[in-house]
Phi, psi and omega in degrees: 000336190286326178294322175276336170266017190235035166047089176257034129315326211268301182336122179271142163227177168219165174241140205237331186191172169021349180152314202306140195247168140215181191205161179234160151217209173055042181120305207296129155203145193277110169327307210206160159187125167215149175272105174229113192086234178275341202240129170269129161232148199239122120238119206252145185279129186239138191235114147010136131107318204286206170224120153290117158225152170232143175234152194208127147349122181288336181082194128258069209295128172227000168190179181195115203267146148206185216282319158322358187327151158203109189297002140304350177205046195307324195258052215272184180284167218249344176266006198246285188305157190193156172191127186255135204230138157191212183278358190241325205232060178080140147265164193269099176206155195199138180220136167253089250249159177229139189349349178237011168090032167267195174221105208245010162204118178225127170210160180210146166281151174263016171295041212264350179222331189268123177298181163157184167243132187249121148262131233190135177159157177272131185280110143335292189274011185245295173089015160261165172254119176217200196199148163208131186255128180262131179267117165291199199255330159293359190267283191291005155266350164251027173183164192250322159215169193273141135243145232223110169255152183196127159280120199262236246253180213290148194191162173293166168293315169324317186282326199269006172252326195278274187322301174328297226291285181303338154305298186319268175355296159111317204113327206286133186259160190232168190323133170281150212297134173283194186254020162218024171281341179248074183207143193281126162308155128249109170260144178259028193288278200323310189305317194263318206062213181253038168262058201263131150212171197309300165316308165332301193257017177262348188264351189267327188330248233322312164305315167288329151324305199274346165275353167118002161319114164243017162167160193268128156258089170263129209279182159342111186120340213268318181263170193291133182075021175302045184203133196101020156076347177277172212219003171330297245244325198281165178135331178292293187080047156255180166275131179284145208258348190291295193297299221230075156328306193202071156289007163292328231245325165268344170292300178300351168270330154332294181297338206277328213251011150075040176222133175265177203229115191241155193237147159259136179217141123270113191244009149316326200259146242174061185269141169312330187287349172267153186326327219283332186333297212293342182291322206282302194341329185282355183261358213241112137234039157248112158273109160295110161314321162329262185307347194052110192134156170281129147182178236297157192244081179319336190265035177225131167328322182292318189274334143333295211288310180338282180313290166333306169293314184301297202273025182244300202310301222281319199293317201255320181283346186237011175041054192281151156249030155183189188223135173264134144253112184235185191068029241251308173310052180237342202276286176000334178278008186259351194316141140090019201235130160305097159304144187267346192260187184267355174230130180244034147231109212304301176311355192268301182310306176310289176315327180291321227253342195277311174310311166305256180031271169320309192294316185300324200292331199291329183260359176259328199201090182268126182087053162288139185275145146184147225251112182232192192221157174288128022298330190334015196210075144281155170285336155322301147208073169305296187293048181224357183225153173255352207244112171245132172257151172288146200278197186280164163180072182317094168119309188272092186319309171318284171329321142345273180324315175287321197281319175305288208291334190290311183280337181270324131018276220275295160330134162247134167008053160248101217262135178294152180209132164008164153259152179274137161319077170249155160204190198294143151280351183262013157246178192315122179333345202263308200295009201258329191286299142014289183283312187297306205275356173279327166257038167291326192276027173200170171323170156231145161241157198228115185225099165253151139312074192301308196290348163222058182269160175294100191339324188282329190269354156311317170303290188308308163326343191273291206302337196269332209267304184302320166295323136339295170281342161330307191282318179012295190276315180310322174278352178250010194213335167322195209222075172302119147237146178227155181291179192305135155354287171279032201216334158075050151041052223272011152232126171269118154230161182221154191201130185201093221025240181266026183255130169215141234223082194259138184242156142264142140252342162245149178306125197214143169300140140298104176266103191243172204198072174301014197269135193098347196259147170228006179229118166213124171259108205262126139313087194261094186268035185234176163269323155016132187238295188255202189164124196269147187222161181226134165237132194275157186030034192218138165317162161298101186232150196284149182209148177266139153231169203232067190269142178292135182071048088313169146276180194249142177225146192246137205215167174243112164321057187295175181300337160187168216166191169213131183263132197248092215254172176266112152318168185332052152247195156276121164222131160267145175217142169224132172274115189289147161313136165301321188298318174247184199265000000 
């Protein structure tokens, strides 16, 4: 349907690999196609009105990933997929994977702060996969041309979103990691929401310490008129004095307690109950119904500057050592709107006004964490945050799992972190095993009632949060291969010299591949006691395993076999040398 409704009369096309086509019209004309590496990249001149579309063999197509996957619609119809992009909001990149994790169309636009839309899905009528990007009349007032990436040849997915990736990307570097940005959180929104106070989050210290916390995120409730999930109230950004008497006072007992300390801000938001309103309001003529609140129009100066003073005021008057900036896509409602400001486009104001920020954070408190969340991740403006956060998705660990892993795909040297973690406390310890081991490959943040969480499950959450930094650099720095897409990526590895780091979340054959390795860690996030494995190209070799609640045993790795592991546990094997006899 995108083809028959986009005058595909009109199209000029050309061909580029494997069958994958692409063709411009309206305006549009191609300039160039070079090959660098693996990627034919097109660049083409855009004109108001006109079209970029590409068409690709459907194959045997079984998902078609973008950092929004939701394995609820893995495959959509070519009238269905949509995806809206701007510096806040998603990027334009899409790969399309086939039954065997291979990736047989993968591309991306350079489409990285101007808003706009990308449409995509498989034609009915055709039985092709195809996609198309429409150049609005702001794209093409802010740039003269597109460029167009394509993975020329069939490659895994993982590797062709990692090539795709480092195109967006650009050269662009992103913030360096503060020094508790790879350290496990407590956070208290899940736990508290906004019933939060100085008592709340001092009686939780010890406990979070002691499971392995190296710092507080106090979330949402914490400022004046904090309280009815609602956002009426926001725009001061003071402390409700009720909840927080001296939060400079509660940050230092913090630091005392050998925990740093991130503040949650919206400073988008703008509610009538606050001083700021009446100044701010000629900036704000957008009302969310959503949020109950105003909010702020990022392409007017004033409101730069606004934002800028808030999160520099709060950094410096609270001795913080970072900022959640959250709600950063609410701006989005300005998309495609006449500007009042001096920048008329909103992702180009987001990029200006997030970059002041960063920079004021920097110089009030250097090597300050701040935290932004997913959709929040163009590569645009990766260098204003070191922290992307998994969007919310309270409880569901599956979800957890997709989001942790799309981004870390996706992500160039920003390091990920959880959505936090909660779960019922009156269930079984496996659920805690449960939650924790779906977010191993990212940071974990954790938001529980720690002080009166159930002992065992204070235990398990400590032993896995230990085991986690054991593991660390591998899982945060290995060589990610992940299961299918449309499968909700149910074997997870990490490999980071001769240590490899294999997760289950579903019952699965291990298809492993030891050369070289003298350590494997299997992460079993299943109830399974045992699991049959095949090693590919390797002899039969002695080994220790190390299973939790176990003695240590010494066993042999045949070429294939069944392996006797910790249900939604840890099992270590350390691999004896092939060399000796």
């Amino acid at each position: 349907m995108l083809l028959e409704d986009h005058q595909l009369h009109s199209v000029n096309w050309s061909e580029l690999s494997r069958g994958i086509t692409f063709g411009v019209s309206g305006g549009c004309l191609v300039e160039g196609i070079e090959r660098h590496g693996s990627l034919n990249i097109v660049t083409v001149s855009i004109a108001s009105g006109g079209q970029i579309v590409l068409e690709a063999p459907l194959g045997n197509a079984t998902a078609y990933w973008t950092p929004e996957f939701d394995p609820g619609d893995c495959l959509p119809a070519d009238w269905k997929g949509r995806m809206r992009f701007s510096a806040v909001r998603s990027v334009p990149i899409g790969v399309l994977c086939d039954a065997n994790g291979q990736s047989t169309f993968a591309f991306a636009f350079d489409c990285l702060t101007q808003e706009g839309q990308l449409e995509f899905g498989a034609s009915e009528e055709a039985k092709t996969f195809v996609a198309r990007l429409g150049i609005t009349q702001g794209l093409a007032e802010a740039r003269s041309t597109v460029r167009l990436a394509v993975v020329a040849p069939e490659t895994g997915y993982e590797e062709a979103i990692r090539e795709l990736s480092v195109f967006l990307h650009g050269g662009i570097v992103g913030k360096p990691a503060s020094k508790i940005a790879r350290e496990p959180v407590f956070s208290t929104w899940y736990a508290y929401s906004q019933q939060i106070s100085h008592e709340i989050v001092m009686r939780n210290v010890v406990a979070a310490r002691g499971i392995g916390c190296k710092s507080v995120f106090i979330d949402d409730g914490w400022q004046k008129f904090g309280d009815g999930r609602w956002y009426a109230g926001c725009g001061d950004w003071i402390p409700d004095t009720a909840k927080f008497p001296d939060l400079r006072g509660t940050v230092a007992e913090l630091h005392d307690a050998g925990l740093e300390t991130v503040l949650w801000v919206a400073p988008f938001l703008v509610g009538e109950l606050s001083a700021a309103h009446a100044a701010l309001a000629p900036f704000a003529s957008h009302y969310s119904e959503v949020l109950r609140t105003w909010v702020l129009d990022p392409r007017h100066s004033e409101v730069r500057e606004h934002l800028v003073g808030i999160c520099t005021r709060l950094m410096a008057d609270y001795a913080l050592d970072g900022l959640k900036i959250d709600f950063l896509n609410s701006v989005m409602a300005y998309a495609g709107t006449n500007s009042t400001g001096d920048i008329a486009d909103v992702g180009d104001a987001m990029v200006q006004v997030l970059g002041d920020i960063a920079a004021a954070v920097e110089i009030i408190r250097p090597g300050a964490l701040i935290e932004f969340r997913q959709p929040y991740i163009s590569p645009a403006i990766a260098p204003f945050a070191d922290v992307l956060r998994a969007d919310d998705c309270p409880a569901d660990a599956d979800q957890n799992r997709r989001s942790t892993i799309n981004l870390r795909l996706l992500a160039i040297d920003r390091t990920i972190h959880s959505d936090p973690v909660m779960w019922d406390p009156t269930a079984p310890v496996e659920t805690v095993s449960r939650q924790l081991l779906n977010v191993f490959f990212s940071v974990p943040q954790i938001s529980m009632p720690l002080d009166v969480l159930p002992d065992a499950h204070r235990v398990r959450a400590t032993e896995l949060l230990a085991e986690w930094r054991s593991l660390r650099e591998v899982l945060l720095t290995g060589e990610l291969s992940v299961g299918l897409p449309n499968e909700s990526y149910p074997v997870v590895s990490s490999r980071l010299g001769s240590t490899l780091v294999v997760a289950l979340y579903q019952p699965r054959q291990l298809e492993l591949d030891l050369e070289g390795i003298s350590e494997l860690v299997i992460l079993n996030s299943t109830a399974s006691p045992v699991l049959p494995y095949v090693i590919d190209g390797s002899s039969p070799r002695a080994a220790t395993l190390l299973t939790e609640g176990a003695a240590a045993s010494i066993i042999e790795l045949g070429t294939c076999g069944f392996l006797e592991v910790a249900p939604w546990g840890i099992t270590r094997i350390m691999l004896e040398d092939k060399g000796r006899g």
